[in-house]
C-alpha cells in the first residue's frame, strides 16, 4: 500500500538509500518448525524469506529486490505457471529513473510594464523536478485555474471562461471535495497536470497550504526540496508514465509567492480557500513568468515477475484475468542520530510479503484444481508481482503501459495488497466492487468464507486509488481489491497496525500473524479469480460509473 497520492508526492516521494547497512545477519526469529497445516506453513515460509532482514525491505532498484524477484519466479515455476515475462522468462525488466531537483532554479516575474523581480527560494517557491528533462525552462504568461479540475459529470470546470493555451497554469494543490473519497482522491496533482496539458498549457505551478489537504505543507517541502522520486524510464533514459503525462510541474508556491504573481486579485482566492465548499474564479495574470530548473536523473532497473496459466477455452482463452500484488517495499530508513542502534529495516511482512505469499498460493490453488481432474480456467490467468508500488505504483504503471499481452484483452485485475491478518476476520471490505459487475462475484466469494461485505470504513483514506489495480483502472479495466474487515472485538488490530507498524521497521514476520486467516484470504481471492476466468461474459463497469466513464472502459448497456 502506497502513501496517499498527495500533490507533494510528485516531488517528495522518498527514495531511501539502502546500499550500506552494516547490520549483522540475525537468525530467523520465528520458529519455522512450529507445526502448521501445509497450506498455512507454505504462506509462512514465503513471508519468512521475503520479510527477512537479509532482503533489506525489498526496495525497487535494490539488489535485494532482485533476489526477491528470483524467489517469486522460482515459486511460479514450482506452481506450474508458464513464464509470462520477456524473452521466455518470468521477469519483465522495468527500467527506472530516480529524479530530483538538481539546484534551486529560478523564478522571475515581470509584471506588465514593470521590472522583473526574482521570487525567493524557500519563501516563495520550492523547485520541482521534471523526470522528462535535465533542464526545464518556460517563459510565459500565467493563469490561475482554481484546483485545475475539469469534471463535467460532476458539474465542475475550473477552466470555464479562460484560455490557457501557451500559459503556465497556477493551481491549488489541495484536491477538490465532491463528497466521495475515491473520486476526490483521483484528482491527484498528476491528473490535473494532464488536464492542463489537454488545455494547451505549457507548465504548472502548484500552490501549497491553501484549501486543506494532508500534504507536508510548504515548509515541509522547503526542507526536503531535493529529495528523490522515481518513475519508469523510456528508452532514452528520461522518465515516462504517470509522472510524465501532464505539463511539467515547475515549482510549488507558497501563498505569499502566488500573491506576488496575482497582486490584489489573490486575496479573493485566499478567502475562497477558507470556505468549506470553495469555488474559485480563474484569474489572468498580468505579466510574464520566467522559470528555469534543472533535474538530476539517475538510472536504475528492476523487474516485474509474470507467470500465466493459459486459458483452456479456444475463444475466451486469449482474454486475461490479472492477479496482482506488489513485491517491493520501502527499503531501509535513514539513520536516526537519536537512536543509533534502532532497527532500520522495513521488512514489509504485511506490506506486502503476505500479498505475494497469497499470490503464489493462489497459483498453486489453480494448479491443484487442474491436477485433481478439474478443467483449466477458460480465460488465461496472469500472476503479476510488480515492483515500485511504494514509489507511486510504478511497476504496475510500466506493465499497464507496456503490457506483455494486449491491454484490451485484460478483462479484470484482482489486487492483493497488505491484508492485515492479525485477527480472525468477521467481515471483508472490498474496494471497487460497487463499480462493476465484479460486485456480485465478490459478494458470492466472500459469502463462501462465511462472512459479509462491509462498506469501506475509511473512505477518506481513498484506498481504491492507492494500490496497483488503479493503473489498470486508468486503462479502463474493472478492478477490485479486498481486505479483511474491521468488525468484531479484534478488528481494531487493523487500525493499530496502521498507526504503529505500517511503513515502519516493526512490520515484521514476528507480528502475531494468523496463518489460518491467510488461507481464508487466499480462498476468497481464488474464488473471485476463478469465477471471472470461467464466466461466459467478461466484467464490465456499471452503467455510468465514474471511473468506467472517465477511462472509457467496457460498460454495461
Ligand atoms: Zn506500503
Coordinates of C-alpha atoms and ligand atoms in Angstrom, one line a residue:
X1 CA 0.0 0.0 0.0
X2 CA 1.5 3.3 -1.1
X3 CA 1.2 6.5 0.9
X4 CA -1.7 8.8 -0.1
X5 CA -1.1 10.3 -3.5
X6 CA -0.8 13.9 -2.5
X7 CA 0.3 16.8 -4.5
X8 CA 3.6 16.8 -2.8
X9 CA 4.3 13.3 -3.7
X10 CA 5.3 14.3 -7.2
X11 CA 8.4 15.8 -5.8
X12 CA 8.7 14.3 -2.4
X13 CA 8.4 10.6 -2.7
X14 CA 11.4 9.4 -0.9
X15 CA 14.0 7.1 -2.4
X16 CA 15.9 6.0 0.6
X17 CA 19.4 4.8 0.1
X18 CA 19.7 1.1 1.1
X19 CA 23.1 0.2 -0.1
X20 CA 25.3 0.3 3.0
X21 CA 23.7 -1.2 6.1
X22 CA 26.2 -2.9 8.3
X23 CA 23.6 -5.0 10.1
X24 CA 24.8 -8.4 11.1
X25 CA 22.6 -11.2 9.8
X26 CA 20.3 -12.3 12.6
X27 CA 18.8 -15.7 12.7
X28 CA 15.2 -16.0 11.7
X29 CA 13.2 -15.1 14.7
X30 CA 10.1 -17.1 14.1
X31 CA 10.4 -20.8 14.7
X32 CA 9.9 -22.3 11.3
X33 CA 9.4 -25.7 12.8
X34 CA 6.3 -25.0 14.8
X35 CA 3.8 -27.4 13.2
X36 CA 1.2 -25.9 10.9
X37 CA -1.1 -27.4 8.3
X38 CA 0.7 -27.5 4.9
X39 CA -1.1 -24.6 3.3
X40 CA -0.5 -22.3 6.3
X41 CA 3.1 -23.4 6.6
X42 CA 3.6 -22.6 2.9
X43 CA 2.4 -19.0 3.4
X44 CA 4.5 -18.5 6.4
X45 CA 7.6 -19.8 4.5
X46 CA 7.2 -17.2 1.8
X47 CA 6.8 -14.4 4.3
X48 CA 9.8 -15.7 6.4
X49 CA 12.0 -15.4 3.4
X50 CA 10.6 -12.2 1.8
X51 CA 10.4 -10.3 5.0
X52 CA 13.8 -11.4 6.3
X53 CA 16.3 -8.7 7.3
X54 CA 18.6 -10.0 4.5
X55 CA 16.2 -8.7 1.9
X56 CA 16.5 -5.2 3.4
X57 CA 13.0 -4.1 2.8
X58 CA 13.0 -5.1 -1.0
X59 CA 13.3 -1.5 -2.3
X60 CA 12.7 -1.2 -6.0
X61 CA 16.0 -0.9 -7.8
X62 CA 18.0 -2.7 -5.0
X63 CA 19.8 -6.0 -5.4
X64 CA 17.7 -7.4 -2.6
X65 CA 14.5 -6.7 -4.6
X66 CA 16.1 -8.7 -7.4
X67 CA 16.7 -11.7 -5.1
X68 CA 13.0 -11.5 -4.0
X69 CA 12.0 -11.4 -7.7
X70 CA 14.1 -14.6 -8.3
X71 CA 12.3 -16.2 -5.4
X72 CA 8.9 -15.4 -6.8
X73 CA 9.9 -16.6 -10.3
X74 CA 11.1 -19.9 -8.7
X75 CA 7.8 -20.3 -6.8
X76 CA 5.8 -19.5 -10.0
X77 CA 7.8 -22.2 -11.8
X78 CA 7.1 -24.7 -8.9
X79 CA 3.4 -23.9 -9.1
X80 CA 3.4 -24.8 -12.8
X81 CA 2.9 -21.3 -14.2
X82 CA 4.3 -20.6 -17.7
X83 CA 6.7 -17.7 -18.0
X84 CA 4.9 -14.5 -19.0
X85 CA 7.8 -12.0 -18.9
X86 CA 10.3 -11.1 -21.5
X87 CA 12.5 -13.4 -23.6
X88 CA 10.7 -16.6 -22.5
X89 CA 11.4 -15.9 -18.8
X90 CA 9.3 -14.9 -15.8
X91 CA 10.8 -11.4 -15.5
X92 CA 9.7 -8.3 -17.2
X93 CA 12.6 -5.8 -16.9
X94 CA 11.4 -2.4 -15.7
X95 CA 13.9 0.4 -16.4
X96 CA 13.7 3.0 -13.7
X97 CA 14.8 6.6 -13.3
X98 CA 15.2 8.5 -10.0
X99 CA 14.8 12.2 -10.3
X100 CA 15.3 15.2 -8.0
X101 CA 15.7 18.9 -8.3
X102 CA 19.4 19.5 -9.1
X103 CA 19.5 23.1 -8.0
X104 CA 17.3 25.8 -6.5
X105 CA 16.4 27.0 -10.0
X106 CA 14.9 30.4 -10.6
X107 CA 11.5 32.0 -11.0
X108 CA 11.3 35.6 -12.2
X109 CA 8.1 37.6 -12.5
X110 CA 7.8 40.5 -14.8
X111 CA 4.6 42.5 -14.3
X112 CA 3.2 44.1 -17.5
X113 CA 5.0 47.4 -17.9
X114 CA 7.2 46.8 -14.8
X115 CA 10.6 45.4 -13.9
X116 CA 11.4 41.8 -13.4
X117 CA 11.9 40.5 -9.9
X118 CA 13.1 37.2 -8.6
X119 CA 10.9 35.1 -6.3
X120 CA 12.7 33.8 -3.3
X121 CA 13.7 30.1 -2.9
X122 CA 12.3 28.6 0.3
X123 CA 9.9 31.6 0.9
X124 CA 8.0 32.0 -2.3
X125 CA 8.8 28.7 -4.1
X126 CA 10.4 25.3 -3.9
X127 CA 11.6 23.9 -7.2
X128 CA 10.1 20.7 -8.7
X129 CA 11.8 18.1 -10.7
X130 CA 10.9 17.0 -14.2
X131 CA 11.6 13.4 -15.0
X132 CA 11.4 14.1 -18.7
X133 CA 14.3 16.5 -19.0
X134 CA 17.5 17.5 -17.2
X135 CA 16.7 21.2 -17.9
X136 CA 13.3 22.8 -18.0
X137 CA 12.7 26.4 -18.9
X138 CA 9.5 28.3 -19.6
X139 CA 8.8 31.9 -20.4
X140 CA 5.0 32.5 -20.5
X141 CA 2.1 34.4 -19.1
X142 CA 0.3 32.8 -16.1
X143 CA -3.3 31.9 -15.3
X144 CA -4.9 30.9 -12.0
X145 CA -7.3 28.0 -12.6
X146 CA -8.5 27.1 -9.1
X147 CA -7.8 23.5 -8.3
X148 CA -7.4 22.8 -12.1
X149 CA -10.4 20.4 -12.1
X150 CA -12.4 19.8 -15.2
X151 CA -15.2 17.3 -14.4
X152 CA -18.3 18.0 -16.4
X153 CA -20.1 14.9 -15.0
X154 CA -19.6 16.4 -11.5
X155 CA -20.7 19.8 -12.6
X156 CA -17.4 21.4 -12.3
X157 CA -15.0 23.1 -14.7
X158 CA -12.3 25.3 -13.3
X159 CA -11.2 26.2 -16.8
X160 CA -14.6 27.7 -17.7
X161 CA -14.1 31.2 -19.3
X162 CA -10.3 31.1 -19.6
X163 CA -8.0 30.1 -22.4
X164 CA -4.7 28.7 -21.0
X165 CA -3.0 27.9 -24.3
X166 CA 0.6 28.8 -24.1
X167 CA 0.3 29.8 -20.4
X168 CA 1.7 28.5 -17.2
X169 CA -1.2 27.5 -15.0
X170 CA -1.2 28.1 -11.3
X171 CA -3.5 25.7 -9.3
X172 CA -4.1 24.8 -5.7
X173 CA -2.5 21.5 -4.7
X174 CA -5.4 20.6 -2.4
X175 CA -7.8 18.1 -4.0
X176 CA -11.4 19.1 -4.6
X177 CA -14.1 17.7 -2.3
X178 CA -17.1 16.1 -4.1
X179 CA -18.1 14.1 -1.1
X180 CA -16.8 10.8 -2.4
X181 CA -13.3 9.9 -1.1
X182 CA -12.3 7.8 -4.1
X183 CA -13.4 10.4 -6.7
X184 CA -11.8 13.2 -4.7
X185 CA -8.5 11.3 -4.4
X186 CA -8.5 10.6 -8.1
X187 CA -7.8 14.3 -8.6
X188 CA -4.1 13.9 -7.9
X189 CA -2.0 16.8 -9.0
X190 CA -0.7 14.5 -11.7
X191 CA -4.1 14.0 -13.2
X192 CA -4.7 17.8 -13.0
X193 CA -1.4 18.4 -14.8
X194 CA -2.7 16.1 -17.5
X195 CA -5.8 18.3 -17.8
X196 CA -3.6 21.3 -18.1
X197 CA -1.8 19.6 -21.0
X198 CA -5.1 18.8 -22.8
X199 CA -5.9 22.5 -22.4
X200 CA -2.7 23.6 -24.1
X201 CA -0.9 24.9 -21.1
X202 CA 3.0 24.8 -21.1
X203 CA 3.7 24.3 -17.4
X204 CA 2.3 24.5 -14.0
X205 CA 2.9 25.9 -10.5
X206 CA 1.1 24.3 -7.5
X207 CA 0.2 26.4 -4.5
X208 CA 0.6 24.7 -1.1
X209 CA -1.1 25.4 2.2
X210 CA -4.5 26.5 0.8
X211 CA -7.8 24.7 0.7
X212 CA -6.9 21.8 3.1
X213 CA -5.2 18.5 2.3
X214 CA -2.8 16.4 4.2
X215 CA 0.5 17.3 2.4
X216 CA 3.6 18.2 4.2
X217 CA 2.9 21.8 3.5
X218 CA 5.2 24.4 2.0
X219 CA 7.6 24.5 5.0
X220 CA 8.0 20.7 4.9
X221 CA 8.7 20.7 1.1
X222 CA 11.2 23.5 1.6
X223 CA 13.2 21.4 4.0
X224 CA 13.4 18.4 1.6
X225 CA 13.2 20.1 -1.7
X226 CA 15.9 17.9 -3.3
X227 CA 14.6 14.5 -2.3
X228 CA 14.2 11.9 -5.0
X229 CA 11.1 10.5 -6.7
X230 CA 11.1 7.6 -9.1
X231 CA 9.3 6.5 -12.2
X232 CA 9.9 4.1 -15.1
X233 CA 12.4 5.2 -17.8
X234 CA 11.8 5.5 -21.5
X235 CA 14.5 4.1 -23.9
X236 CA 16.3 7.4 -23.9
X237 CA 16.6 7.3 -20.1
X238 CA 14.1 10.0 -19.3
X239 CA 11.0 9.4 -17.2
X240 CA 7.8 8.1 -18.6
X241 CA 4.5 7.0 -17.1
X242 CA 2.1 8.8 -14.9
X243 CA 4.8 11.1 -13.6
X244 CA 5.4 12.4 -17.1
X245 CA 1.9 12.6 -18.7
X246 CA 0.9 16.2 -17.9
X247 CA 2.5 19.6 -18.3
X248 CA 5.8 19.9 -16.3
X249 CA 5.4 21.0 -12.7
X250 CA 7.9 23.8 -12.4
X251 CA 7.6 24.6 -8.7
X252 CA 5.5 24.7 -5.6
X253 CA 4.5 28.1 -4.5
X254 CA 3.7 29.4 -1.0
X255 CA 0.6 31.5 -0.8
X256 CA 2.9 34.5 -0.4
X257 CA 4.7 33.5 -3.6
X258 CA 1.4 33.2 -5.5
X259 CA 0.3 36.6 -4.2
X260 CA 3.4 38.1 -5.9
X261 CA 2.1 36.9 -9.3
X262 CA -1.5 37.9 -9.0
X263 CA -1.4 41.1 -6.8
X264 CA -4.6 42.2 -5.2
X265 CA -6.7 39.6 -7.1
X266 CA -5.1 36.9 -4.9
X267 CA -6.9 38.0 -1.7
X268 CA -10.2 36.6 -3.2
X269 CA -8.5 33.2 -3.7
X270 CA -7.3 33.0 -0.1
X271 CA -10.8 34.0 1.1
X272 CA -12.5 31.4 -1.0
X273 CA -10.0 28.7 0.1
X274 CA -11.2 29.1 3.7
X275 CA -14.8 28.2 2.8
X276 CA -15.9 24.6 3.3
X277 CA -17.0 24.3 -0.4
X278 CA -14.7 26.6 -2.2
X279 CA -15.3 27.8 -5.7
X280 CA -12.6 29.7 -7.5
X281 CA -12.8 32.1 -10.4
X282 CA -10.0 32.0 -12.9
X283 CA -7.5 34.9 -13.0
X284 CA -5.4 36.0 -15.9
X285 CA -2.0 37.1 -14.6
X286 CA -0.8 40.5 -15.8
X287 CA 2.7 39.7 -16.7
X288 CA 5.2 37.0 -17.7
X289 CA 6.9 34.3 -15.7
X290 CA 10.4 33.0 -16.5
X291 CA 11.1 29.7 -14.9
X292 CA 14.3 27.7 -15.2
X293 CA 15.1 24.4 -13.3
X294 CA 17.5 21.5 -13.6
X295 CA 16.7 17.9 -12.7
X296 CA 19.2 15.2 -11.8
X297 CA 18.2 11.9 -13.4
X298 CA 19.7 8.7 -12.2
X299 CA 19.0 5.4 -14.0
X300 CA 18.0 2.2 -12.2
X301 CA 16.5 -1.1 -13.0
X302 CA 14.1 -3.5 -11.5
X303 CA 11.6 -6.2 -12.7
X304 CA 8.0 -7.3 -12.6
X305 CA 7.5 -11.1 -12.3
X306 CA 4.9 -12.6 -14.6
X307 CA 3.5 -16.1 -14.7
X308 CA 0.5 -17.4 -16.6
X309 CA -1.9 -20.3 -16.8
X310 CA -3.1 -20.4 -20.4
X311 CA -6.8 -20.3 -20.8
X312 CA -8.4 -23.6 -21.9
X313 CA -11.3 -22.0 -24.0
X314 CA -10.4 -21.6 -27.7
X315 CA -12.3 -18.2 -27.8
X316 CA -12.1 -16.8 -24.2
X317 CA -8.5 -18.1 -23.7
X318 CA -7.0 -15.0 -25.2
X319 CA -8.6 -12.9 -22.6
X320 CA -6.6 -12.4 -19.4
X321 CA -7.5 -12.1 -15.7
X322 CA -4.7 -10.4 -13.9
X323 CA -4.0 -11.1 -10.2
X324 CA -1.5 -8.5 -9.0
X325 CA 0.5 -7.9 -5.8
X326 CA 3.5 -5.7 -5.2
X327 CA 6.7 -7.3 -4.3
X328 CA 8.6 -4.1 -3.4
X329 CA 8.6 -2.3 -0.1
X330 CA 10.3 0.9 1.2
X331 CA 13.8 -0.4 2.0
X332 CA 15.9 0.8 4.9
X333 CA 15.2 4.0 6.8
X334 CA 18.0 6.6 7.2
X335 CA 19.8 6.5 10.5
X336 CA 18.3 8.4 13.4
X337 CA 21.1 10.1 15.4
X338 CA 18.9 9.9 18.5
X339 CA 18.6 6.1 18.2
X340 CA 21.8 4.9 16.6
X341 CA 21.1 1.2 17.4
X342 CA 17.4 1.1 16.3
X343 CA 16.2 -1.3 13.7
X344 CA 16.0 0.5 10.4
X345 CA 15.0 -2.3 8.1
X346 CA 11.4 -2.0 6.9
X347 CA 10.7 -5.7 6.4
X348 CA 7.2 -5.3 4.9
X349 CA 5.8 -8.6 6.2
X350 CA 2.2 -7.5 5.9
X351 CA 3.1 -4.8 3.2
X352 CA 3.3 -6.8 1.1
X353 CA 5.2 -10.1 1.6
X354 CA 1.9 -11.6 2.6
X355 CA 0.2 -10.4 -0.6
X356 CA 2.9 -12.1 -2.6
X357 CA 2.6 -15.2 -0.5
X358 CA -1.2 -15.1 -1.2
X359 CA -0.5 -14.7 -5.0
X360 CA 1.8 -17.7 -5.0
X361 CA -0.6 -19.8 -3.0
X362 CA -3.5 -18.8 -5.4
X363 CA -1.3 -20.0 -8.3
X364 CA -0.9 -23.4 -6.5
X365 CA -4.6 -23.5 -5.9
X366 CA -5.3 -23.2 -9.7
X367 CA -2.7 -25.9 -10.4
X368 CA -4.2 -28.2 -7.8
X369 CA -7.7 -27.9 -9.2
X370 CA -6.4 -29.0 -12.6
X371 CA -4.4 -31.9 -11.2
X372 CA -7.5 -33.2 -9.4
X373 CA -9.0 -33.6 -12.8
X374 CA -10.7 -30.2 -12.9
X375 CA -10.6 -28.1 -16.0
X376 CA -8.1 -25.4 -16.5
X377 CA -9.6 -21.9 -16.3
X378 CA -11.3 -20.8 -19.5
X379 CA -9.6 -17.5 -19.6
X380 CA -5.9 -17.0 -19.2
X381 CA -4.9 -16.2 -15.6
X382 CA -1.9 -14.0 -15.1
X383 CA 0.0 -13.7 -11.8
X384 CA 1.8 -10.4 -11.7
X385 CA 4.2 -9.4 -8.9
X386 CA 5.1 -5.8 -9.5
X387 CA 7.9 -3.5 -8.5
X388 CA 7.9 0.1 -7.4
X389 CA 4.4 0.2 -5.9
X390 CA 5.8 2.2 -3.0
X391 CA 7.3 4.7 -5.4
X392 CA 3.9 5.5 -6.8
X393 CA 2.5 2.3 -8.5
X394 CA 5.5 2.4 -10.9
X395 CA 5.8 -1.2 -11.8
X396 CA 2.1 -1.6 -12.4
X397 CA 2.2 1.6 -14.5
X398 CA 5.0 0.2 -16.5
X399 CA 3.1 -3.1 -17.1
X400 CA -0.1 -1.3 -18.0
X401 CA 1.8 0.9 -20.5
X402 CA 4.0 -1.9 -21.8
X403 CA 1.8 -5.0 -21.3
X404 CA 3.1 -8.4 -22.3
X405 CA -0.4 -9.2 -23.6
X406 CA -2.7 -6.7 -25.4
X407 CA -4.2 -4.5 -22.7
X408 CA -7.6 -4.7 -24.4
X409 CA -7.6 -8.4 -23.6
X410 CA -7.1 -7.8 -19.9
X411 CA -10.6 -8.3 -18.5
X412 CA -10.0 -7.6 -14.8
X413 CA -7.4 -7.1 -12.1
X414 CA -7.8 -8.5 -8.7
X415 CA -5.2 -6.9 -6.5
X416 CA -3.7 -8.3 -3.2
X417 CA -2.1 -5.6 -1.1
X418 CA -1.5 -5.6 2.7
X419 CA -4.2 -7.8 4.1
X420 CA -3.8 -7.3 7.9
X421 CA -4.1 -10.9 9.0
X422 CA -3.6 -10.3 12.7
X423 CA -7.1 -11.3 13.9
X424 CA -9.9 -13.7 12.9
X425 CA -11.8 -11.6 10.4
X426 CA -15.6 -11.4 10.7
X427 CA -16.2 -9.4 7.6
X428 CA -14.4 -8.2 4.5
X429 CA -14.1 -4.9 2.8
X430 CA -13.8 -4.6 -1.0
X431 CA -12.7 -1.6 -3.0
X432 CA -14.1 -1.1 -6.4
X433 CA -16.8 -3.9 -6.3
X434 CA -19.8 -1.5 -6.4
X435 CA -18.4 0.0 -9.6
X436 CA -18.6 -3.0 -11.9
X437 CA -20.1 -6.5 -12.5
X438 CA -17.3 -7.8 -10.3
X439 CA -19.5 -6.8 -7.4
X440 CA -21.8 -9.9 -7.4
X441 CA -18.8 -12.2 -8.0
X442 CA -17.0 -10.7 -5.0
X443 CA -20.1 -11.0 -2.8
X444 CA -20.5 -14.7 -3.6
X445 CA -16.9 -15.4 -2.8
X446 CA -16.9 -13.5 0.4
X447 CA -20.1 -15.4 1.5
X448 CA -18.2 -18.7 0.9
X449 CA -15.8 -17.6 3.6
X450 CA -18.8 -17.3 6.0
X451 CA -18.6 -13.5 6.3
X452 CA -20.4 -10.5 4.9
X453 CA -19.2 -7.5 3.0
X454 CA -18.9 -4.3 5.0
X455 CA -18.6 -0.9 3.2
X456 CA -15.3 0.9 3.3
X457 CA -14.7 2.1 6.9
X458 CA -12.1 4.7 5.8
X459 CA -13.4 6.4 2.7
X460 CA -11.3 9.4 3.5
X461 CA -8.2 7.3 3.0
X462 CA -9.2 6.6 -0.6
X463 CA -7.5 3.2 -0.6
X464 CA -9.1 2.5 -4.0
X465 CA -6.7 4.8 -5.8
X466 CA -3.7 3.8 -3.7
X467 CA -2.6 0.5 -5.0
X468 CA -1.6 -1.2 -8.2
X469 CA -5.0 -2.1 -9.6
X470 CA -5.5 1.7 -10.1
X471 CA -3.1 1.6 -13.0
X472 CA -5.4 -1.0 -14.6
X473 CA -8.4 1.2 -13.8
X474 CA -6.7 4.0 -15.7
X475 CA -6.7 1.7 -18.7
X476 CA -10.4 1.0 -18.3
X477 CA -10.0 -2.4 -16.7
X478 CA -12.6 -3.2 -14.0
X479 CA -10.6 -4.0 -10.8
X480 CA -11.1 -4.8 -7.2
X481 CA -9.1 -5.4 -4.1
X482 CA -10.2 -6.9 -0.8
X483 CA -9.2 -6.6 2.8
X484 CA -10.3 -8.4 5.9
X485 CA -12.9 -6.1 7.6
X486 CA -12.7 -4.5 11.0
X487 CA -15.8 -5.9 12.5
X488 CA -15.7 -7.8 15.8
X489 CA -13.8 -7.4 19.0
X490 CA -10.4 -7.8 17.5
X491 CA -10.9 -5.8 14.3
X492 CA -9.3 -2.8 15.9
X493 CA -6.0 -4.5 15.2
X494 CA -6.2 -3.1 11.7
X495 CA -6.2 0.5 12.9
X496 CA -3.5 -0.3 15.4
X497 CA -1.3 -1.7 12.7
X498 CA -1.8 1.4 10.5
X499 CA -0.8 3.6 13.5
X500 CA 2.1 1.6 14.8
X501 CA 3.9 -0.6 12.2
X502 CA 2.6 0.5 8.7
X503 CA 5.8 1.5 6.8
X504 CA 7.9 1.0 9.9
X505 CA 10.6 -1.5 10.8
X506 CA 8.2 -3.3 13.1
X507 CA 6.2 -4.7 10.1
X508 CA 7.9 -8.0 10.8
X509 CA 7.0 -11.6 10.5
X510 CA 7.2 -11.7 14.3
X511 CA 3.9 -10.0 14.5
X512 CA 1.1 -12.3 15.6
X513 CA 0.1 -13.2 12.0
X514 CA -2.8 -15.8 11.9
X515 CA -1.8 -18.1 9.0
X516 CA -5.2 -19.8 9.0
X517 CA -6.7 -16.3 8.2
X518 CA -4.2 -16.1 5.4
X519 CA -5.6 -19.3 3.9
X520 CA -9.2 -17.9 4.2
X521 CA -8.0 -14.8 2.4
X522 CA -6.4 -16.9 -0.4
X523 CA -9.7 -18.9 -0.6
X524 CA -11.8 -15.9 -1.2
X525 CA -9.5 -14.4 -3.8
X526 CA -9.1 -17.7 -5.6
X527 CA -12.9 -18.0 -5.9
X528 CA -13.1 -14.5 -7.3
X529 CA -10.4 -15.1 -9.9
X530 CA -11.8 -18.5 -10.8
X531 CA -15.3 -17.2 -11.4
X532 CA -14.0 -14.3 -13.5
X533 CA -11.9 -16.7 -15.5
X534 CA -14.7 -19.1 -16.2
X535 CA -17.7 -16.7 -16.7
X536 CA -19.4 -16.5 -20.1
X537 CA -19.0 -12.8 -20.2
X538 CA -16.2 -10.5 -19.3
X539 CA -16.7 -8.0 -16.4
X540 CA -18.0 -4.5 -17.4
X541 CA -18.3 -1.3 -15.5
X542 CA -21.7 -0.5 -14.1
X543 CA -23.6 1.9 -16.4
X544 CA -22.4 5.5 -15.8
X545 CA -19.8 4.6 -13.2
X546 CA -17.4 7.5 -12.7
X547 CA -14.2 5.6 -13.3
X548 CA -15.5 3.5 -16.1
X549 CA -16.7 6.6 -17.9
X550 CA -13.5 8.6 -17.2
X551 CA -11.3 5.9 -18.5
X552 CA -13.6 4.6 -21.3
X553 CA -13.8 1.0 -20.0
X554 CA -16.3 -1.6 -21.3
X555 CA -19.6 -0.6 -19.7
X556 CA -23.0 -2.3 -19.0
X557 CA -25.7 -1.3 -21.5
Ligands
LIG1 ZN1 3.2 0.3 1.6

